[in-house]
Amino acid sequence: MNNEIEILLVEDNISDAEMTIRALKKNNLGHKMLHVKDGEEALEFIFATGKYSERTVENTPKVVLLDLKMPKVNGIEVLQKIRADDRTKKIPIVVLTSSNEDPDIQECYRLGVNSYVVKPVQFEKFIKAVSELGLYWLLVNQPPK
Amino acid sequence: MKKLIPVLSEDEKKGMILYFTVYEKHAEEFTEKAFDRLKEHPVLGKLIRETPDENKKINRANEIQLQKDAIFESNWLPYIEFQVKQGIAFAKLGLDFKSWFEVLSLLRGFIVPHIHRDYENSNDFLAALNGMNQFMEIEMGIIGEAYMCQKEEIIQEDREKIKKLNDELEHKVITRTADLEAINKELDAFTYTVSHDLRVPLRAVNGYAEILNEDYGTKLDAEGKRIIQSIRYNTSRMGMLIDDLLSFSKLGKKEVKSYSIDMNELTQVALNEINSLVSHAAVIKVGKLHSVTGDYSLMRQVMFNLISNAIKYSSKNEEPCVEIESKEKDGEIIFSIRDNGVGFDMRYVDKLYGVFQRLHSQEEFEGTGVGLAIVNRIINKHKGRVWAEGKVNEGATFCFSLTK
């Protein structure tokens, strides 16, 4: 299956999402990416339920880019659920946050997040951060077998 | 109370009976006379005036009966208990111990003539006098005991009052602490909002301006592109302002640790940090610096801010130079950072340390105007002082003092 999803972007802010997608596309990483707008849909995708019931859970993405502050199911809860399931607990997860003041960062590390990225205000930095992130997790990091 | 029970010989008992026989016969008259004499007394007077005659009569009958039981039947305990209770009650009303002597000597003055008359020329006269004296002595012993008890009670009450006050104080401290914690939490939430939520739209403005430039740049003329650059410049600047404001507000909560600091080592660390961030041509001269006691990371921040300021404001000089020194004066260590830069007008010296206060435009020198405010806050937290001297185009010296 060639059209499998490699990057799952979980981001409720349309502007941030648009810029993240743009950065990934610039690095030719956009075509295997799926953008979902809240934690609930992210969980449906990961666990192949709801409108993603055609998928299989074992067909995991190579990386999840996860925003923390989202309506309904927030990033922390998504992280918790993914880490709690044997089939998904090894998926690399990178948290995207607006601030390194975020008190949730500690909690994320406790829950086993792989990395976190502070979204910079400056566009170039933002693009650079997102690009490096996508490339690293897709090209450099060998996902656990 | 039992220790107050007197041990009397037969003769003594007989004397007391002789005395009491006289007293009982005239008791009503004596007390009436005594009441009359004491009606102006500050404590007893009020009591005498306010107690109904009927009650006075009952009280007296009761007291006489108890006294009789004690003297005639050697049954002292009920009388002692009654008298101690009465003594405590009077003490509580504010009657001083001395007044009891006055009352007794008053009674004695009334009684003695009657004893004299009743037992005239007989051996009983002296025995009755002795009996009276002995009885009054016993009575004073009992009253004394009552006053001791009362004092104990007062001390105990005071202790309880103090304990109550302490408890209240502790309660207040707990409430206030809780209030402060709540305020701190609110501040944390506010800080989070500032740092998180304000950045989101800012990122979008900056990002979309750049997308406009990338995707439609070819359709824009030079003025259009300049406007896009202006939008982006201002959003980045607002980003910096938010970051600086945050680091300033975080200082308020930060606990100041106290260690001995090698200021030469610390200055070198700050310099290395500066050199890795900005390229500059300044010659930096660091003298032999005094060691101080303070918070290492906060003091490094102070040095970083002051030295990078000195480098920045001297950058337009052809041979920029920054000198860092320290000296001891009046028990304080004074550090100075001098540069040969643009200096400042001493008329505006008060504005130097305010948050977001700047003496130069963005075009002249970049900056947010938070650096010196942070220095001021850190040095204040160390109970030190900050000040500065300067002259336009002749450089500036920034000083801070720390206690040894």
PDB file of C-alpha atoms in Angstrom, chain B residues 24-267:
ATOM      1  CA  GLU B  24     -23.646  36.078 116.990  1.00  0.00           C
ATOM      2  CA  LYS B  25     -25.689  38.068 119.472  1.00  0.00           C
ATOM      3  CA  HIS B  26     -24.883  41.333 117.699  1.00  0.00           C
ATOM      4  CA  ALA B  27     -24.172  40.073 114.205  1.00  0.00           C
ATOM      5  CA  GLU B  28     -27.028  41.968 112.611  1.00  0.00           C
ATOM      6  CA  GLU B  29     -26.020  45.218 114.226  1.00  0.00           C
ATOM      7  CA  PHE B  30     -22.338  44.760 113.280  1.00  0.00           C
ATOM      8  CA  THR B  31     -23.036  44.022 109.675  1.00  0.00           C
ATOM      9  CA  GLU B  32     -25.471  46.923 109.388  1.00  0.00           C
ATOM     10  CA  LYS B  33     -22.858  49.263 110.823  1.00  0.00           C
ATOM     11  CA  ALA B  34     -20.169  47.782 108.589  1.00  0.00           C
ATOM     12  CA  PHE B  35     -22.394  48.148 105.533  1.00  0.00           C
ATOM     13  CA  ASP B  36     -23.021  51.746 106.448  1.00  0.00           C
ATOM     14  CA  ARG B  37     -19.338  52.484 106.729  1.00  0.00           C
ATOM     15  CA  LEU B  38     -18.474  50.658 103.509  1.00  0.00           C
ATOM     16  CA  LYS B  39     -21.202  52.087 101.297  1.00  0.00           C
ATOM     17  CA  GLU B  40     -18.694  54.424  99.614  1.00  0.00           C
ATOM     18  CA  HIS B  41     -16.210  51.632  99.053  1.00  0.00           C
ATOM     19  CA  PRO B  42     -15.398  51.383  95.291  1.00  0.00           C
ATOM     20  CA  VAL B  43     -16.182  47.662  95.052  1.00  0.00           C
ATOM     21  CA  LEU B  44     -18.147  46.680  98.138  1.00  0.00           C
ATOM     22  CA  GLY B  45     -20.287  49.836  98.116  1.00  0.00           C
ATOM     23  CA  LYS B  46     -21.941  48.925  94.867  1.00  0.00           C
ATOM     24  CA  LEU B  47     -22.531  45.359  96.048  1.00  0.00           C
ATOM     25  CA  ILE B  48     -24.029  46.532  99.344  1.00  0.00           C
ATOM     26  CA  ARG B  49     -26.340  48.970  97.553  1.00  0.00           C
ATOM     27  CA  GLU B  50     -27.465  46.486  94.948  1.00  0.00           C
ATOM     28  CA  THR B  51     -28.021  43.394  97.070  1.00  0.00           C
ATOM     29  CA  PRO B  52     -31.652  43.237  98.353  1.00  0.00           C
ATOM     30  CA  ASP B  53     -31.971  43.258 102.153  1.00  0.00           C
ATOM     31  CA  GLU B  54     -33.699  39.889 102.073  1.00  0.00           C
ATOM     32  CA  ASN B  55     -30.680  38.305 100.388  1.00  0.00           C
ATOM     33  CA  LYS B  56     -28.291  39.956 102.810  1.00  0.00           C
ATOM     34  CA  LYS B  57     -30.229  38.405 105.661  1.00  0.00           C
ATOM     35  CA  ILE B  58     -30.178  34.932 104.158  1.00  0.00           C
ATOM     36  CA  ASN B  59     -26.475  35.177 103.383  1.00  0.00           C
ATOM     37  CA  ARG B  60     -25.689  36.262 106.891  1.00  0.00           C
ATOM     38  CA  ALA B  61     -27.759  33.489 108.468  1.00  0.00           C
ATOM     39  CA  ASN B  62     -26.051  30.987 106.230  1.00  0.00           C
ATOM     40  CA  GLU B  63     -22.599  32.277 107.042  1.00  0.00           C
ATOM     41  CA  ILE B  64     -23.282  32.296 110.791  1.00  0.00           C
ATOM     42  CA  GLN B  65     -24.529  28.731 110.657  1.00  0.00           C
ATOM     43  CA  LEU B  66     -21.371  27.611 108.843  1.00  0.00           C
ATOM     44  CA  GLN B  67     -19.169  29.478 111.295  1.00  0.00           C
ATOM     45  CA  LYS B  68     -20.998  27.898 114.215  1.00  0.00           C
ATOM     46  CA  ASP B  69     -20.583  24.415 112.761  1.00  0.00           C
ATOM     47  CA  ALA B  70     -16.892  25.083 112.400  1.00  0.00           C
ATOM     48  CA  ILE B  71     -16.294  26.501 115.851  1.00  0.00           C
ATOM     49  CA  PHE B  72     -18.688  24.435 117.953  1.00  0.00           C
ATOM     50  CA  GLU B  73     -18.610  21.145 116.044  1.00  0.00           C
ATOM     51  CA  SER B  74     -15.082  21.412 114.583  1.00  0.00           C
ATOM     52  CA  ASN B  75     -16.712  20.914 111.173  1.00  0.00           C
ATOM     53  CA  TRP B  76     -14.526  23.415 109.318  1.00  0.00           C
ATOM     54  CA  LEU B  77     -14.565  22.179 105.742  1.00  0.00           C
ATOM     55  CA  PRO B  78     -17.993  23.521 104.645  1.00  0.00           C
ATOM     56  CA  TYR B  79     -17.124  26.945 106.031  1.00  0.00           C
ATOM     57  CA  ILE B  80     -13.700  26.962 104.344  1.00  0.00           C
ATOM     58  CA  GLU B  81     -15.207  25.966 101.029  1.00  0.00           C
ATOM     59  CA  PHE B  82     -17.857  28.652 101.321  1.00  0.00           C
ATOM     60  CA  GLN B  83     -15.312  31.324 102.227  1.00  0.00           C
ATOM     61  CA  VAL B  84     -12.882  30.347  99.447  1.00  0.00           C
ATOM     62  CA  LYS B  85     -15.723  30.553  96.943  1.00  0.00           C
ATOM     63  CA  GLN B  86     -16.756  33.931  98.289  1.00  0.00           C
ATOM     64  CA  GLY B  87     -13.155  35.148  98.269  1.00  0.00           C
ATOM     65  CA  ILE B  88     -12.704  34.143  94.631  1.00  0.00           C
ATOM     66  CA  ALA B  89     -15.982  35.876  93.715  1.00  0.00           C
ATOM     67  CA  PHE B  90     -14.879  39.118  95.386  1.00  0.00           C
ATOM     68  CA  ALA B  91     -11.435  38.896  93.853  1.00  0.00           C
ATOM     69  CA  LYS B  92     -13.086  38.578  90.454  1.00  0.00           C
ATOM     70  CA  LEU B  93     -15.129  41.680  91.160  1.00  0.00           C
ATOM     71  CA  GLY B  94     -11.853  43.506  91.644  1.00  0.00           C
ATOM     72  CA  LEU B  95     -11.739  43.681  95.451  1.00  0.00           C
ATOM     73  CA  ASP B  96      -8.116  43.707  96.536  1.00  0.00           C
ATOM     74  CA  PHE B  97      -6.790  41.497  99.284  1.00  0.00           C
ATOM     75  CA  LYS B  98      -5.952  44.470 101.488  1.00  0.00           C
ATOM     76  CA  SER B  99      -9.655  45.447 101.732  1.00  0.00           C
ATOM     77  CA  TRP B 100     -10.353  42.279 103.669  1.00  0.00           C
ATOM     78  CA  PHE B 101      -8.084  43.512 106.477  1.00  0.00           C
ATOM     79  CA  GLU B 102     -10.025  46.748 106.497  1.00  0.00           C
ATOM     80  CA  VAL B 103     -13.340  44.908 106.783  1.00  0.00           C
ATOM     81  CA  LEU B 104     -12.077  42.684 109.568  1.00  0.00           C
ATOM     82  CA  SER B 105     -10.520  45.509 111.567  1.00  0.00           C
ATOM     83  CA  LEU B 106     -13.789  47.381 111.178  1.00  0.00           C
ATOM     84  CA  LEU B 107     -15.669  44.407 112.651  1.00  0.00           C
ATOM     85  CA  ARG B 108     -13.066  44.041 115.362  1.00  0.00           C
ATOM     86  CA  GLY B 109     -13.649  47.674 116.314  1.00  0.00           C
ATOM     87  CA  PHE B 110     -17.354  46.944 116.679  1.00  0.00           C
ATOM     88  CA  ILE B 111     -16.924  43.687 118.563  1.00  0.00           C
ATOM     89  CA  VAL B 112     -14.181  44.461 121.098  1.00  0.00           C
ATOM     90  CA  PRO B 113     -16.307  46.895 123.209  1.00  0.00           C
ATOM     91  CA  HIS B 114     -19.000  44.218 123.468  1.00  0.00           C
ATOM     92  CA  ILE B 115     -16.524  41.528 124.525  1.00  0.00           C
ATOM     93  CA  HIS B 116     -15.225  43.950 127.070  1.00  0.00           C
ATOM     94  CA  ARG B 117     -18.655  44.576 128.455  1.00  0.00           C
ATOM     95  CA  ASP B 118     -19.870  40.945 128.443  1.00  0.00           C
ATOM     96  CA  TYR B 119     -16.742  39.414 130.017  1.00  0.00           C
ATOM     97  CA  GLU B 120     -15.647  42.358 132.156  1.00  0.00           C
ATOM     98  CA  ASN B 121     -13.384  41.413 135.081  1.00  0.00           C
ATOM     99  CA  SER B 122     -13.441  37.747 134.246  1.00  0.00           C
ATOM    100  CA  ASN B 123     -10.799  35.361 132.868  1.00  0.00           C
ATOM    101  CA  ASP B 124     -12.996  34.882 129.847  1.00  0.00           C
ATOM    102  CA  PHE B 125     -12.228  38.370 128.588  1.00  0.00           C
ATOM    103  CA  LEU B 126      -8.690  37.560 127.431  1.00  0.00           C
ATOM    104  CA  ALA B 127      -9.724  34.121 126.197  1.00  0.00           C
ATOM    105  CA  ALA B 128     -12.493  35.686 124.071  1.00  0.00           C
ATOM    106  CA  LEU B 129     -10.087  38.291 122.645  1.00  0.00           C
ATOM    107  CA  ASN B 130      -7.612  35.552 121.769  1.00  0.00           C
ATOM    108  CA  GLY B 131     -10.434  33.493 120.261  1.00  0.00           C
ATOM    109  CA  MET B 132     -11.430  36.452 118.095  1.00  0.00           C
ATOM    110  CA  ASN B 133      -7.893  37.088 116.889  1.00  0.00           C
ATOM    111  CA  GLN B 134      -7.359  33.435 116.124  1.00  0.00           C
ATOM    112  CA  PHE B 135     -10.621  33.122 114.224  1.00  0.00           C
ATOM    113  CA  MET B 136      -9.859  36.219 112.181  1.00  0.00           C
ATOM    114  CA  GLU B 137      -6.420  34.865 111.410  1.00  0.00           C
ATOM    115  CA  ILE B 138      -7.933  31.640 110.144  1.00  0.00           C
ATOM    116  CA  GLU B 139     -10.379  33.635 108.105  1.00  0.00           C
ATOM    117  CA  MET B 140      -7.598  35.679 106.517  1.00  0.00           C
ATOM    118  CA  GLY B 141      -5.746  32.435 105.747  1.00  0.00           C
ATOM    119  CA  ILE B 142      -8.788  31.172 103.899  1.00  0.00           C
ATOM    120  CA  ILE B 143      -9.240  34.433 101.993  1.00  0.00           C
ATOM    121  CA  GLY B 144      -5.537  34.377 101.116  1.00  0.00           C
ATOM    122  CA  GLU B 145      -5.971  30.907  99.668  1.00  0.00           C
ATOM    123  CA  ALA B 146      -8.965  32.164  97.675  1.00  0.00           C
ATOM    124  CA  TYR B 147      -6.847  34.940  96.172  1.00  0.00           C
ATOM    125  CA  MET B 148      -4.110  32.479  95.253  1.00  0.00           C
ATOM    126  CA  CYS B 149      -6.721  30.311  93.496  1.00  0.00           C
ATOM    127  CA  GLN B 150      -8.071  33.354  91.697  1.00  0.00           C
ATOM    128  CA  LYS B 151      -4.577  34.285  90.501  1.00  0.00           C
ATOM    129  CA  GLU B 152      -4.067  30.776  89.174  1.00  0.00           C
ATOM    130  CA  GLU B 153      -7.391  31.054  87.404  1.00  0.00           C
ATOM    131  CA  ILE B 154      -6.365  34.369  85.858  1.00  0.00           C
ATOM    132  CA  ILE B 155      -3.061  32.928  84.688  1.00  0.00           C
ATOM    133  CA  GLN B 156      -4.913  29.957  83.243  1.00  0.00           C
ATOM    134  CA  GLU B 157      -7.405  32.283  81.537  1.00  0.00           C
ATOM    135  CA  ASP B 158      -4.546  34.371  80.159  1.00  0.00           C
ATOM    136  CA  ARG B 159      -2.915  31.244  78.848  1.00  0.00           C
ATOM    137  CA  GLU B 160      -6.143  30.265  77.168  1.00  0.00           C
ATOM    138  CA  LYS B 161      -6.522  33.766  75.739  1.00  0.00           C
ATOM    139  CA  ILE B 162      -2.973  33.658  74.377  1.00  0.00           C
ATOM    140  CA  LYS B 163      -3.599  30.235  72.917  1.00  0.00           C
ATOM    141  CA  LYS B 164      -6.799  31.468  71.314  1.00  0.00           C
ATOM    142  CA  LEU B 165      -4.999  34.486  69.856  1.00  0.00           C
ATOM    143  CA  ASN B 166      -2.233  32.241  68.557  1.00  0.00           C
ATOM    144  CA  ASP B 167      -4.765  29.919  66.995  1.00  0.00           C
ATOM    145  CA  GLU B 168      -6.502  32.870  65.368  1.00  0.00           C
ATOM    146  CA  LEU B 169      -3.195  34.202  64.101  1.00  0.00           C
ATOM    147  CA  GLU B 170      -2.256  30.833  62.705  1.00  0.00           C
ATOM    148  CA  HIS B 171      -5.629  30.607  61.046  1.00  0.00           C
ATOM    149  CA  LYS B 172      -5.110  34.049  59.546  1.00  0.00           C
ATOM    150  CA  VAL B 173      -1.684  33.066  58.245  1.00  0.00           C
ATOM    151  CA  ILE B 174      -3.158  29.962  56.665  1.00  0.00           C
ATOM    152  CA  THR B 175      -5.945  31.967  55.006  1.00  0.00           C
ATOM    153  CA  ARG B 176      -3.555  34.635  53.772  1.00  0.00           C
ATOM    154  CA  THR B 177      -1.173  32.003  52.442  1.00  0.00           C
ATOM    155  CA  ALA B 178      -4.052  30.362  50.634  1.00  0.00           C
ATOM    156  CA  ASP B 179      -5.033  33.756  49.199  1.00  0.00           C
ATOM    157  CA  LEU B 180      -1.475  34.355  48.041  1.00  0.00           C
ATOM    158  CA  GLU B 181      -1.300  30.902  46.517  1.00  0.00           C
ATOM    159  CA  ALA B 182      -4.528  31.589  44.667  1.00  0.00           C
ATOM    160  CA  ILE B 183      -3.129  34.876  43.377  1.00  0.00           C
ATOM    161  CA  ASN B 184       0.066  33.145  42.322  1.00  0.00           C
ATOM    162  CA  LYS B 185      -1.938  30.532  40.488  1.00  0.00           C
ATOM    163  CA  GLU B 186      -3.876  33.273  38.740  1.00  0.00           C
ATOM    164  CA  LEU B 187      -0.591  34.896  37.776  1.00  0.00           C
ATOM    165  CA  ASP B 188       0.682  31.589  36.448  1.00  0.00           C
ATOM    166  CA  ALA B 189      -2.463  31.244  34.382  1.00  0.00           C
ATOM    167  CA  PHE B 190      -2.009  34.800  33.157  1.00  0.00           C
ATOM    168  CA  THR B 191       1.628  34.153  32.253  1.00  0.00           C
ATOM    169  CA  TYR B 192       0.570  31.058  30.391  1.00  0.00           C
ATOM    170  CA  THR B 193      -2.102  32.967  28.518  1.00  0.00           C
ATOM    171  CA  VAL B 194       0.327  35.703  27.569  1.00  0.00           C
ATOM    172  CA  SER B 195       2.989  33.307  26.428  1.00  0.00           C
ATOM    173  CA  HIS B 196       0.692  30.847  24.699  1.00  0.00           C
ATOM    174  CA  ASP B 197      -2.420  32.522  23.415  1.00  0.00           C
ATOM    175  CA  LEU B 198      -0.887  35.813  22.296  1.00  0.00           C
ATOM    176  CA  ARG B 199       1.666  33.986  20.217  1.00  0.00           C
ATOM    177  CA  VAL B 200      -0.840  31.987  18.190  1.00  0.00           C
ATOM    178  CA  PRO B 201      -2.348  34.881  16.184  1.00  0.00           C
ATOM    179  CA  LEU B 202       1.059  36.524  15.981  1.00  0.00           C
ATOM    180  CA  ARG B 203       2.488  33.440  14.326  1.00  0.00           C
ATOM    181  CA  ALA B 204      -0.378  33.480  11.851  1.00  0.00           C
ATOM    182  CA  VAL B 205       0.126  37.157  10.921  1.00  0.00           C
ATOM    183  CA  ASN B 206       3.838  36.608  10.446  1.00  0.00           C
ATOM    184  CA  GLY B 207       3.326  33.378   8.533  1.00  0.00           C
ATOM    185  CA  TYR B 208       0.666  34.668   6.179  1.00  0.00           C
ATOM    186  CA  ALA B 209       2.749  37.753   5.415  1.00  0.00           C
ATOM    187  CA  GLU B 210       5.583  35.468   4.364  1.00  0.00           C
ATOM    188  CA  ILE B 211       3.249  33.231   2.358  1.00  0.00           C
ATOM    189  CA  LEU B 212       2.002  36.354   0.594  1.00  0.00           C
ATOM    190  CA  ASN B 213       5.608  37.223  -0.168  1.00  0.00           C
ATOM    191  CA  GLU B 214       6.490  33.745  -1.393  1.00  0.00           C
ATOM    192  CA  ASP B 215       3.384  33.082  -3.472  1.00  0.00           C
ATOM    193  CA  TYR B 216       2.500  36.554  -4.743  1.00  0.00           C
ATOM    194  CA  GLY B 217       5.813  38.370  -4.431  1.00  0.00           C
ATOM    195  CA  THR B 218       6.230  38.523  -8.212  1.00  0.00           C
ATOM    196  CA  LYS B 219       2.971  40.443  -8.490  1.00  0.00           C
ATOM    197  CA  LEU B 220       3.996  43.063  -5.903  1.00  0.00           C
ATOM    198  CA  ASP B 221       6.105  46.131  -6.498  1.00  0.00           C
ATOM    199  CA  ALA B 222       8.891  47.266  -4.193  1.00  0.00           C
ATOM    200  CA  GLU B 223       6.501  49.209  -1.925  1.00  0.00           C
ATOM    201  CA  GLY B 224       4.249  46.154  -1.563  1.00  0.00           C
ATOM    202  CA  LYS B 225       7.231  44.035  -0.567  1.00  0.00           C
ATOM    203  CA  ARG B 226       8.426  46.677   1.871  1.00  0.00           C
ATOM    204  CA  ILE B 227       5.036  46.638   3.554  1.00  0.00           C
ATOM    205  CA  ILE B 228       5.207  42.864   3.926  1.00  0.00           C
ATOM    206  CA  GLN B 229       8.677  43.178   5.475  1.00  0.00           C
ATOM    207  CA  SER B 230       7.297  45.790   7.850  1.00  0.00           C
ATOM    208  CA  ILE B 231       4.493  43.475   8.965  1.00  0.00           C
ATOM    209  CA  ARG B 232       6.966  40.666   9.565  1.00  0.00           C
ATOM    210  CA  TYR B 233       9.452  42.873  11.391  1.00  0.00           C
ATOM    211  CA  ASN B 234       6.743  44.092  13.756  1.00  0.00           C
ATOM    212  CA  THR B 235       5.378  40.652  14.523  1.00  0.00           C
ATOM    213  CA  SER B 236       8.857  39.325  15.352  1.00  0.00           C
ATOM    214  CA  ARG B 237       9.359  42.313  17.565  1.00  0.00           C
ATOM    215  CA  MET B 238       6.122  41.670  19.383  1.00  0.00           C
ATOM    216  CA  GLY B 239       7.273  38.091  19.829  1.00  0.00           C
ATOM    217  CA  MET B 240      10.442  39.363  21.475  1.00  0.00           C
ATOM    218  CA  LEU B 241       8.461  41.741  23.683  1.00  0.00           C
ATOM    219  CA  ILE B 242       6.285  38.878  24.864  1.00  0.00           C
ATOM    220  CA  ASP B 243       9.347  36.742  25.635  1.00  0.00           C
ATOM    221  CA  ASP B 244      11.094  39.556  27.511  1.00  0.00           C
ATOM    222  CA  LEU B 245       7.994  40.493  29.460  1.00  0.00           C
ATOM    223  CA  LEU B 246       7.619  36.875  30.473  1.00  0.00           C
ATOM    224  CA  SER B 247      11.180  36.525  31.669  1.00  0.00           C
ATOM    225  CA  PHE B 248      10.737  39.766  33.619  1.00  0.00           C
ATOM    226  CA  SER B 249       7.533  38.622  35.299  1.00  0.00           C
ATOM    227  CA  LYS B 250       9.011  35.209  36.070  1.00  0.00           C
ATOM    228  CA  LEU B 251      11.728  36.951  38.104  1.00  0.00           C
ATOM    229  CA  GLY B 252       9.122  38.079  40.618  1.00  0.00           C
ATOM    230  CA  LYS B 253       8.463  34.538  41.703  1.00  0.00           C
ATOM    231  CA  LYS B 254      11.999  33.267  41.505  1.00  0.00           C
ATOM    232  CA  GLU B 255      13.602  32.330  44.767  1.00  0.00           C
ATOM    233  CA  VAL B 256      17.039  33.870  45.297  1.00  0.00           C
ATOM    234  CA  LYS B 257      19.616  31.262  46.194  1.00  0.00           C
ATOM    235  CA  SER B 258      22.656  32.307  48.153  1.00  0.00           C
ATOM    236  CA  TYR B 259      26.086  31.012  47.220  1.00  0.00           C
ATOM    237  CA  SER B 260      29.577  32.416  47.136  1.00  0.00           C
ATOM    238  CA  ILE B 261      30.237  33.519  43.563  1.00  0.00           C
ATOM    239  CA  ASP B 262      33.590  33.957  41.821  1.00  0.00           C
ATOM    240  CA  MET B 263      32.606  37.025  39.783  1.00  0.00           C
ATOM    241  CA  ASN B 264      35.591  36.704  37.400  1.00  0.00           C
ATOM    242  CA  GLU B 265      34.500  33.199  36.450  1.00  0.00           C
ATOM    243  CA  LEU B 266      30.859  34.303  36.164  1.00  0.00           C
ATOM    244  CA  THR B 267      31.788  37.288  33.992  1.00  0.00           C
TER     245      THR B 267
END
